[in-house]
Short mmCIF file of C-alpha atoms and ligand atoms in Angstrom, two decimals:
data_model
loop_
_atom_site.label_atom_id
_atom_site.label_comp_id
_atom_site.label_asym_id
_atom_site.label_seq_id
_atom_site.Cartn_x
_atom_site.Cartn_y
_atom_site.Cartn_z
CA MET N 1 176.24 -28.80 103.92
CA ILE N 2 179.54 -27.26 102.80
CA TYR N 3 180.14 -28.04 99.16
CA LEU N 4 183.79 -27.70 98.15
CA ASP N 5 183.82 -29.92 95.07
CA ASN N 6 182.87 -27.26 92.54
CA SER N 7 185.41 -28.37 89.95
CA ALA N 8 183.64 -31.72 89.70
CA THR N 9 180.33 -29.98 89.18
CA THR N 10 178.28 -27.12 90.57
CA PRO N 11 174.68 -27.24 91.77
CA VAL N 12 172.38 -25.64 89.24
CA ASP N 13 171.51 -21.98 89.83
CA GLU N 14 167.78 -21.45 90.33
CA LYS N 15 167.72 -18.75 87.63
CA VAL N 16 169.27 -21.18 85.17
CA LEU N 17 166.73 -23.86 86.03
CA ASP N 18 163.94 -21.33 85.74
CA THR N 19 165.09 -20.35 82.23
CA PHE N 20 165.27 -24.03 81.26
CA CYS N 21 161.73 -24.73 82.53
CA LYS N 22 160.23 -21.62 80.91
CA VAL N 23 161.75 -22.45 77.52
CA CYS N 24 160.58 -26.07 77.80
CA MET N 25 157.01 -24.91 78.41
CA LYS N 26 156.81 -21.89 76.10
CA PHE N 27 158.87 -23.07 73.12
CA PRO N 28 157.83 -26.62 72.34
CA GLY N 29 158.76 -26.53 68.65
CA ASN N 30 161.75 -27.96 66.82
CA ALA N 31 163.91 -25.04 65.68
CA ASN N 32 164.26 -26.74 62.31
CA SER N 33 160.49 -27.01 61.68
CA LEU N 34 159.00 -24.65 59.13
CA HIS N 35 155.80 -23.80 61.01
CA ARG N 36 155.20 -21.02 63.51
CA LEU N 37 156.40 -22.98 66.55
CA GLY N 38 159.57 -23.90 64.67
CA ILE N 39 160.20 -20.29 63.66
CA GLN N 40 159.71 -19.09 67.25
CA ALA N 41 162.16 -21.72 68.48
CA LYS N 42 164.66 -20.79 65.76
CA GLU N 43 164.45 -17.09 66.67
CA LEU N 44 165.10 -17.87 70.32
CA GLU N 45 167.97 -20.19 69.42
CA GLU N 46 169.58 -17.43 67.35
CA TYR N 47 169.04 -14.88 70.09
CA ALA N 48 170.63 -17.17 72.72
CA THR N 49 173.53 -18.11 70.45
CA ASP N 50 174.26 -14.43 69.72
CA LYS N 51 174.21 -13.68 73.44
CA ILE N 52 176.53 -16.60 74.23
CA ALA N 53 178.87 -15.52 71.42
CA LYS N 54 178.99 -11.96 72.78
CA LEU N 55 179.68 -13.17 76.31
CA LEU N 56 182.52 -15.37 75.11
CA GLY N 57 183.87 -12.84 72.60
CA VAL N 58 183.42 -15.21 69.64
CA ASN N 59 181.39 -15.26 66.46
CA SER N 60 177.99 -16.99 66.75
CA HIS N 61 178.81 -19.13 63.66
CA GLU N 62 181.74 -20.55 65.56
CA ILE N 63 179.59 -22.19 68.24
CA ILE N 64 178.83 -25.91 68.22
CA TYR N 65 176.58 -27.13 71.04
CA THR N 66 177.57 -30.42 72.62
CA SER N 67 176.52 -32.50 75.61
CA GLY N 68 179.53 -31.24 77.58
CA ALA N 69 183.28 -30.86 77.49
CA THR N 70 183.90 -34.60 77.07
CA GLU N 71 182.03 -34.49 73.77
CA SER N 72 183.68 -31.21 72.78
CA ASN N 73 187.13 -32.69 73.41
CA ASN N 74 186.30 -35.87 71.51
CA THR N 75 184.89 -33.85 68.62
CA VAL N 76 188.09 -31.84 68.20
CA LEU N 77 190.59 -34.63 68.68
CA LYS N 78 188.84 -37.22 66.53
CA GLY N 79 187.54 -34.64 64.07
CA ILE N 80 191.00 -33.17 63.40
CA ALA N 81 192.67 -36.59 63.34
CA SER N 82 190.18 -37.90 60.80
CA LYS N 83 190.15 -34.80 58.60
CA TYR N 84 193.89 -34.11 58.50
CA LYS N 85 195.44 -37.58 58.72
CA ASN N 86 196.96 -37.12 55.28
CA ARG N 87 198.69 -33.97 56.47
CA GLY N 88 200.27 -35.59 59.53
CA ASN N 89 199.68 -38.04 62.36
CA HIS N 90 201.25 -36.20 65.28
CA ILE N 91 199.38 -34.78 68.29
CA ILE N 92 200.82 -33.06 71.37
CA VAL N 93 199.05 -32.94 74.73
CA SER N 94 200.21 -32.49 78.33
CA PRO N 95 200.04 -34.91 81.28
CA LEU N 96 197.63 -32.48 82.94
CA GLU N 97 194.80 -33.17 80.53
CA HIS N 98 191.39 -34.46 81.51
CA SER N 99 190.60 -38.13 80.87
CA SER N 100 188.38 -37.14 77.93
CA VAL N 101 191.54 -35.93 76.18
CA LEU N 102 193.95 -38.59 77.44
CA GLU N 103 191.66 -41.53 76.69
CA THR N 104 190.83 -40.16 73.25
CA CYS N 105 194.57 -39.89 72.59
CA LYS N 106 195.03 -43.52 73.62
CA TYR N 107 192.28 -44.47 71.17
CA LEU N 108 193.91 -42.43 68.40
CA GLU N 109 197.22 -44.17 69.07
CA THR N 110 195.51 -47.47 68.21
CA LYS N 111 194.57 -45.87 64.86
CA GLY N 112 198.16 -44.99 64.01
CA PHE N 113 198.49 -41.51 65.49
CA LYS N 114 201.59 -40.59 67.47
CA VAL N 115 200.86 -38.73 70.68
CA ASP N 116 203.57 -36.89 72.60
CA TYR N 117 203.16 -35.67 76.18
CA VAL N 118 204.98 -32.40 76.64
CA LYS N 119 207.16 -32.01 79.74
CA LEU N 120 206.16 -29.61 82.50
CA ASP N 121 208.58 -27.25 84.20
CA SER N 122 209.01 -27.15 87.98
CA SER N 123 205.99 -24.82 88.27
CA GLY N 124 203.73 -27.21 86.38
CA LEU N 125 203.71 -24.98 83.32
CA ILE N 126 204.16 -26.38 79.81
CA ASP N 127 207.90 -26.57 79.17
CA ILE N 128 208.21 -24.28 76.17
CA ASP N 129 211.57 -25.69 75.04
CA ASP N 130 210.19 -29.21 75.10
CA LEU N 131 207.14 -28.07 73.14
CA LYS N 132 209.42 -26.51 70.52
CA ASN N 133 211.39 -29.77 70.30
CA LEU N 134 208.28 -31.87 69.85
CA LEU N 135 206.60 -29.73 67.18
CA ASN N 136 207.26 -30.86 63.63
CA ASP N 137 205.73 -30.77 60.15
CA LYS N 138 203.51 -33.74 60.99
CA THR N 139 201.94 -32.09 64.06
CA ILE N 140 198.25 -31.50 63.31
CA LEU N 141 196.99 -30.68 66.79
CA VAL N 142 198.19 -29.35 70.13
CA SER N 143 195.66 -29.69 72.94
CA PHE N 144 196.17 -28.22 76.42
CA SER N 145 193.82 -27.32 79.22
CA TYR N 146 193.85 -23.67 80.21
CA ILE N 147 193.41 -24.71 83.84
CA ASP N 148 193.74 -28.37 84.77
CA SER N 149 191.14 -29.86 87.06
CA GLU N 150 193.46 -31.26 89.72
CA LEU N 151 196.13 -28.69 90.48
CA GLY N 152 194.41 -25.72 88.88
CA ILE N 153 197.54 -24.51 87.10
CA ILE N 154 196.78 -21.62 84.75
CA GLN N 155 198.82 -22.20 81.59
CA ASN N 156 200.38 -19.43 79.57
CA ILE N 157 198.16 -19.91 76.53
CA LYS N 158 199.22 -16.63 74.84
CA GLU N 159 202.87 -17.64 74.88
CA ILE N 160 202.06 -21.11 73.50
CA LYS N 161 199.95 -19.59 70.71
CA LYS N 162 202.92 -17.42 69.69
CA ILE N 163 205.09 -20.51 69.25
CA LEU N 164 202.41 -22.30 67.25
CA LYS N 165 202.27 -19.41 64.76
CA ALA N 166 205.33 -20.96 63.07
CA TYR N 167 203.19 -24.09 62.42
CA PRO N 168 200.18 -22.91 60.43
CA LYS N 169 199.05 -26.48 59.70
CA CYS N 170 198.85 -27.31 63.37
CA TYR N 171 195.64 -26.41 65.20
CA PHE N 172 195.48 -25.36 68.83
CA HIS N 173 192.70 -26.66 71.06
CA VAL N 174 192.30 -25.31 74.58
CA ASP N 175 190.12 -27.14 77.08
CA CYS N 176 188.64 -24.19 78.95
CA THR N 177 186.27 -26.22 81.11
CA GLN N 178 187.85 -25.11 84.40
CA ALA N 179 188.61 -21.62 83.10
CA ILE N 180 185.35 -20.25 81.69
CA GLY N 181 183.72 -17.85 84.11
CA LYS N 182 186.85 -17.85 86.29
CA ILE N 183 189.45 -16.02 84.22
CA LYS N 184 189.22 -13.86 81.11
CA ILE N 185 189.72 -15.87 77.93
CA ASP N 186 190.70 -14.53 74.54
CA PHE N 187 189.53 -16.80 71.74
CA ASN N 188 192.18 -15.21 69.46
CA ASP N 189 194.71 -17.29 71.37
CA MET N 190 193.29 -20.59 70.14
CA ASP N 191 191.52 -22.38 67.30
CA PHE N 192 189.15 -24.46 69.43
CA LEU N 193 187.68 -23.97 72.89
CA SER N 194 185.84 -26.59 74.96
CA MET N 195 183.59 -25.88 77.92
CA SER N 196 180.73 -27.30 79.93
CA GLY N 197 177.68 -25.69 81.55
CA HIS N 198 177.66 -27.70 84.75
CA LYS N 199 180.94 -26.19 85.98
CA ILE N 200 179.34 -22.72 86.12
CA PHE N 201 176.04 -23.49 87.85
CA GLY N 202 174.50 -24.55 84.55
CA LEU N 203 172.76 -27.81 83.76
CA LYS N 204 174.50 -31.10 83.20
CA GLY N 205 174.18 -32.15 79.56
CA ILE N 206 175.11 -28.96 77.70
CA GLY N 207 178.50 -27.70 76.63
CA LEU N 208 180.21 -25.96 73.78
CA LEU N 209 182.90 -26.39 71.28
CA VAL N 210 183.94 -23.10 69.73
CA LYS N 211 185.68 -23.60 66.41
CA LYS N 212 187.37 -20.94 64.27
CA GLU N 213 184.92 -20.49 61.42
CA LYS N 214 187.30 -21.39 58.61
CA ILE N 215 188.49 -24.71 60.04
CA VAL N 216 186.77 -27.78 58.70
CA LEU N 217 186.32 -30.87 60.88
CA ASP N 218 185.03 -34.38 60.38
CA ASN N 219 181.86 -34.93 62.40
CA LEU N 220 181.71 -37.10 65.46
CA ILE N 221 177.91 -37.41 65.32
CA HIS N 222 176.20 -37.73 61.97
CA GLY N 223 172.55 -37.12 61.15
CA GLY N 224 170.27 -34.23 60.28
CA LYS N 225 171.38 -30.63 60.57
CA SER N 226 171.11 -29.24 64.08
CA THR N 227 172.26 -25.75 65.03
CA THR N 228 175.38 -26.41 62.90
CA ILE N 229 176.38 -29.08 60.42
CA TYR N 230 178.99 -30.33 62.90
CA ARG N 231 176.71 -31.99 65.42
CA ALA N 232 173.46 -33.65 64.45
CA GLY N 233 170.32 -33.85 66.60
CA THR N 234 167.30 -31.69 67.33
CA PRO N 235 168.55 -28.34 68.67
CA MET N 236 168.39 -28.54 72.46
CA LEU N 237 166.79 -25.14 72.88
CA PRO N 238 166.00 -25.24 76.63
CA LEU N 239 169.57 -26.36 77.36
CA ILE N 240 171.02 -23.70 75.04
CA CYS N 241 169.03 -20.98 76.83
CA SER N 242 170.04 -22.38 80.22
CA LEU N 243 173.69 -22.11 79.16
CA MET N 244 173.13 -18.53 78.04
CA LYS N 245 171.74 -17.78 81.51
CA ALA N 246 174.61 -19.52 83.29
CA LEU N 247 177.15 -17.51 81.27
CA GLU N 248 175.23 -14.28 81.84
CA LEU N 249 175.50 -14.87 85.57
CA VAL N 250 179.27 -15.48 85.70
CA ILE N 251 181.05 -13.72 82.82
CA PRO N 252 180.38 -10.09 83.89
CA LYS N 253 181.54 -10.93 87.44
CA ILE N 254 184.80 -12.72 86.66
CA GLN N 255 186.98 -10.10 88.36
CA SER N 256 184.98 -9.64 91.56
CA ASN N 257 184.38 -13.40 91.88
CA TYR N 258 188.10 -14.02 91.41
CA GLU N 259 188.92 -11.58 94.19
CA TRP N 260 186.37 -13.13 96.53
CA VAL N 261 187.55 -16.69 95.85
CA SER N 262 191.19 -15.59 96.32
CA LYS N 263 190.23 -14.39 99.80
CA LEU N 264 188.60 -17.72 100.65
CA ASN N 265 191.62 -19.52 99.17
CA GLN N 266 193.94 -17.57 101.48
CA MET N 267 191.84 -18.47 104.50
CA ILE N 268 192.14 -22.16 103.64
CA ILE N 269 195.87 -22.03 102.87
CA GLU N 270 196.57 -20.23 106.17
CA GLY N 271 194.45 -22.82 107.97
CA LEU N 272 196.20 -25.80 106.37
CA LYS N 273 199.72 -24.41 106.88
CA LYS N 274 199.44 -25.21 110.59
CA TYR N 275 199.71 -28.96 110.00
CA ASP N 276 203.20 -30.40 109.63
CA ASP N 277 201.98 -33.50 107.79
CA ILE N 278 200.13 -31.63 105.08
CA HIS N 279 201.84 -30.59 101.89
CA ILE N 280 200.01 -27.88 99.98
CA ASN N 281 200.52 -28.63 96.29
CA GLN N 282 200.34 -25.05 95.18
CA MET N 283 202.15 -23.51 92.25
CA PRO N 284 202.86 -19.84 91.52
CA SER N 285 200.26 -19.87 88.75
CA SER N 286 197.61 -21.95 90.54
CA SER N 287 194.03 -20.78 90.17
CA PRO N 288 192.50 -19.68 93.50
CA TYR N 289 189.51 -21.88 92.69
CA ILE N 290 191.47 -25.09 93.30
CA ILE N 291 193.51 -26.04 96.37
CA ASN N 292 195.31 -29.36 96.22
CA PHE N 293 197.10 -30.83 99.20
CA SER N 294 198.59 -34.17 100.21
CA LEU N 295 197.89 -35.80 103.55
CA LYS N 296 200.86 -37.92 104.53
CA ASN N 297 199.44 -40.28 107.11
CA ILE N 298 195.80 -40.70 106.16
CA LYS N 299 194.30 -42.39 103.12
CA PRO N 300 192.55 -39.69 101.05
CA GLU N 301 189.43 -41.85 100.60
CA THR N 302 189.14 -42.31 104.37
CA PHE N 303 189.48 -38.57 104.89
CA ILE N 304 186.94 -37.68 102.18
CA HIS N 305 184.39 -40.09 103.65
CA ALA N 306 184.94 -38.83 107.19
CA MET N 307 184.46 -35.24 105.99
CA ALA N 308 181.34 -36.24 104.04
CA GLU N 309 179.84 -37.67 107.23
CA GLU N 310 180.10 -34.12 108.58
CA GLU N 311 178.45 -32.86 105.36
CA VAL N 312 181.63 -31.34 103.99
CA TYR N 313 182.27 -32.40 100.41
CA LEU N 314 185.77 -32.56 98.92
CA SER N 315 187.31 -34.88 96.36
CA THR N 316 190.40 -36.98 95.92
CA GLN N 317 191.21 -35.79 92.41
CA SER N 318 189.32 -35.17 89.20
CA ALA N 319 185.92 -36.85 89.61
CA CYS N 320 186.46 -38.54 86.25
CA SER N 321 189.58 -40.37 87.38
CA SER N 322 188.90 -41.01 91.08
CA GLY N 323 190.70 -44.02 92.42
CA ASP N 324 193.84 -43.77 90.30
CA ILE N 325 197.09 -42.20 91.34
CA SER N 326 196.98 -38.59 90.25
CA ARG N 327 198.84 -38.47 86.96
CA SER N 328 198.94 -34.68 87.08
CA LEU N 329 200.56 -34.57 90.50
CA GLU N 330 203.06 -37.21 89.55
CA ALA N 331 203.98 -35.27 86.42
CA VAL N 332 204.55 -32.06 88.37
CA PHE N 333 206.06 -33.28 91.63
CA HIS N 334 207.59 -36.61 90.49
CA ASP N 335 206.47 -38.08 93.80
CA ARG N 336 204.17 -41.12 93.71
CA GLU N 337 203.48 -41.04 97.43
CA MET N 338 202.30 -37.45 97.27
CA ALA N 339 200.32 -38.16 94.12
CA SER N 340 198.47 -41.03 95.77
CA HIS N 341 197.59 -38.95 98.85
CA SER N 342 196.15 -35.85 97.27
CA ILE N 343 192.91 -34.13 98.11
CA ARG N 344 191.24 -31.34 96.17
CA ILE N 345 189.18 -28.49 97.54
CA SER N 346 187.45 -26.62 94.75
CA LEU N 347 185.74 -23.33 95.45
CA SER N 348 183.02 -21.29 93.83
CA TYR N 349 182.07 -17.65 94.18
CA LYS N 350 179.00 -18.80 96.10
CA ASN N 351 181.07 -20.17 98.96
CA THR N 352 181.01 -17.91 102.01
CA ASP N 353 183.69 -17.04 104.57
CA LEU N 354 181.48 -18.58 107.25
CA GLU N 355 181.51 -21.85 105.34
CA ILE N 356 185.30 -21.74 105.16
CA LYS N 357 185.58 -21.08 108.91
CA LYS N 358 183.28 -24.02 109.57
CA PHE N 359 185.21 -26.16 107.08
CA LEU N 360 188.47 -25.47 108.92
CA GLU N 361 186.89 -26.43 112.25
CA VAL N 362 185.51 -29.69 110.84
CA PHE N 363 188.82 -30.34 109.10
CA ASP N 364 190.73 -30.02 112.36
CA ARG N 365 188.36 -32.31 114.25
CA VAL N 366 188.31 -35.01 111.55
CA TYR N 367 192.05 -34.83 110.98
CA ARG N 368 192.91 -35.26 114.66
CA LYS N 369 190.40 -38.10 115.07
CA LEU N 370 191.84 -40.02 112.11
CA LEU N 371 195.42 -39.44 113.25
CA ILE N 372 194.61 -40.91 116.69
CA LYS N 373 192.94 -43.91 115.00
CA ASN N 374 196.05 -44.44 112.88
CA ASP N 375 198.40 -44.41 115.90
N1 LIG M 1 187.89 -31.07 80.84
C1 LIG M 1 188.14 -30.67 82.09
C2 LIG M 1 189.37 -29.85 82.36
C3 LIG M 1 187.27 -31.01 83.12
O1 LIG M 1 187.52 -30.62 84.37
C4 LIG M 1 186.10 -31.79 82.82
C5 LIG M 1 185.12 -32.19 83.91
N2 LIG M 1 185.71 -32.71 85.06
C6 LIG M 1 185.89 -32.18 81.49
C7 LIG M 1 186.81 -31.80 80.53
C8 LIG M 1 184.69 -33.00 81.11
O2 LIG M 1 183.54 -32.24 81.22
P1 LIG M 1 182.08 -32.88 81.13
O3 LIG M 1 181.79 -33.43 82.47
O4 LIG M 1 181.20 -31.74 80.80
O5 LIG M 1 182.08 -33.89 80.06
#
């Protein structure tokens, strides 16, 4: 099997699973219980949260555990909208956002919020002049992904933060789901950060929202106190420790992993350049982890299925919006045809050069076979 759909999710790392199982068996208590088992669980929870905070360069009080980035994104968008609706009703996002942001925005529009979609420049970067035009005294939140899941464009978050400094009542949320463990992130550049464990060989069902300590939010989930007052439910200690492990495995190796993945990326790009009918949808600031291309004469679904029969796994676009025309591609390239024919290869540091060689062989065979069928 050659798995090249790592932006959709990654297979769990054995060490992460091992941590999860050990904590399940050895720490059965509820971290909020007063007895010995509760105290042991609480101590481990604090230890893991401190470790996670250190790895991310944030304060441990700023961490809110969630079920994943979808919940983190919902918590920020709805939490800010509800808490600060008297201050303003204006939110700015980009067309590159994940469905968990875009659909939440649609919901907020039904509640009277005004959502603007900032323009992108010809490189797919946030158009800074348009952002400046859209910002006003009623803007309570700007939410952008650091790296989008379809084209993998790395946004200039530092530059955007500088502009937002003139709007102290407007908070800045950055969806870092495709960025954590892949590029260095400075939490000083944002007010909120979303991420998910399963994109970094962690378990599905655990994610984070990091919130600047002083910002108050309305809760999405109410109930008893968990690890913070912002998200109720029994602290999910085994999942928290599994996330700590997943972060421990990737954060210290960001640079070397980036270099390795860039090498694999180059191999693929060189391989795909040979085909006249393939357009590589790459931008100057694309992350090496994501390669997006459009096949002109073959339906992407047909191609994905034919590759899967050879045990090579790719995807059409973001797994959460499969089947639609890629909104991100349309926004960047203004070409519906290209947007409806896009395929995404997403790499991880665990992919090998042998796998990429084999992928290119299978690609060539499948591509030629489908072209002949189409003739
Ligand atoms: N944001 C981005 C940029 C993503 O790529 C994803 C996952 N595809 C999410 C949010 C949602 O993450 P989760 O699956 O953990 O809810």
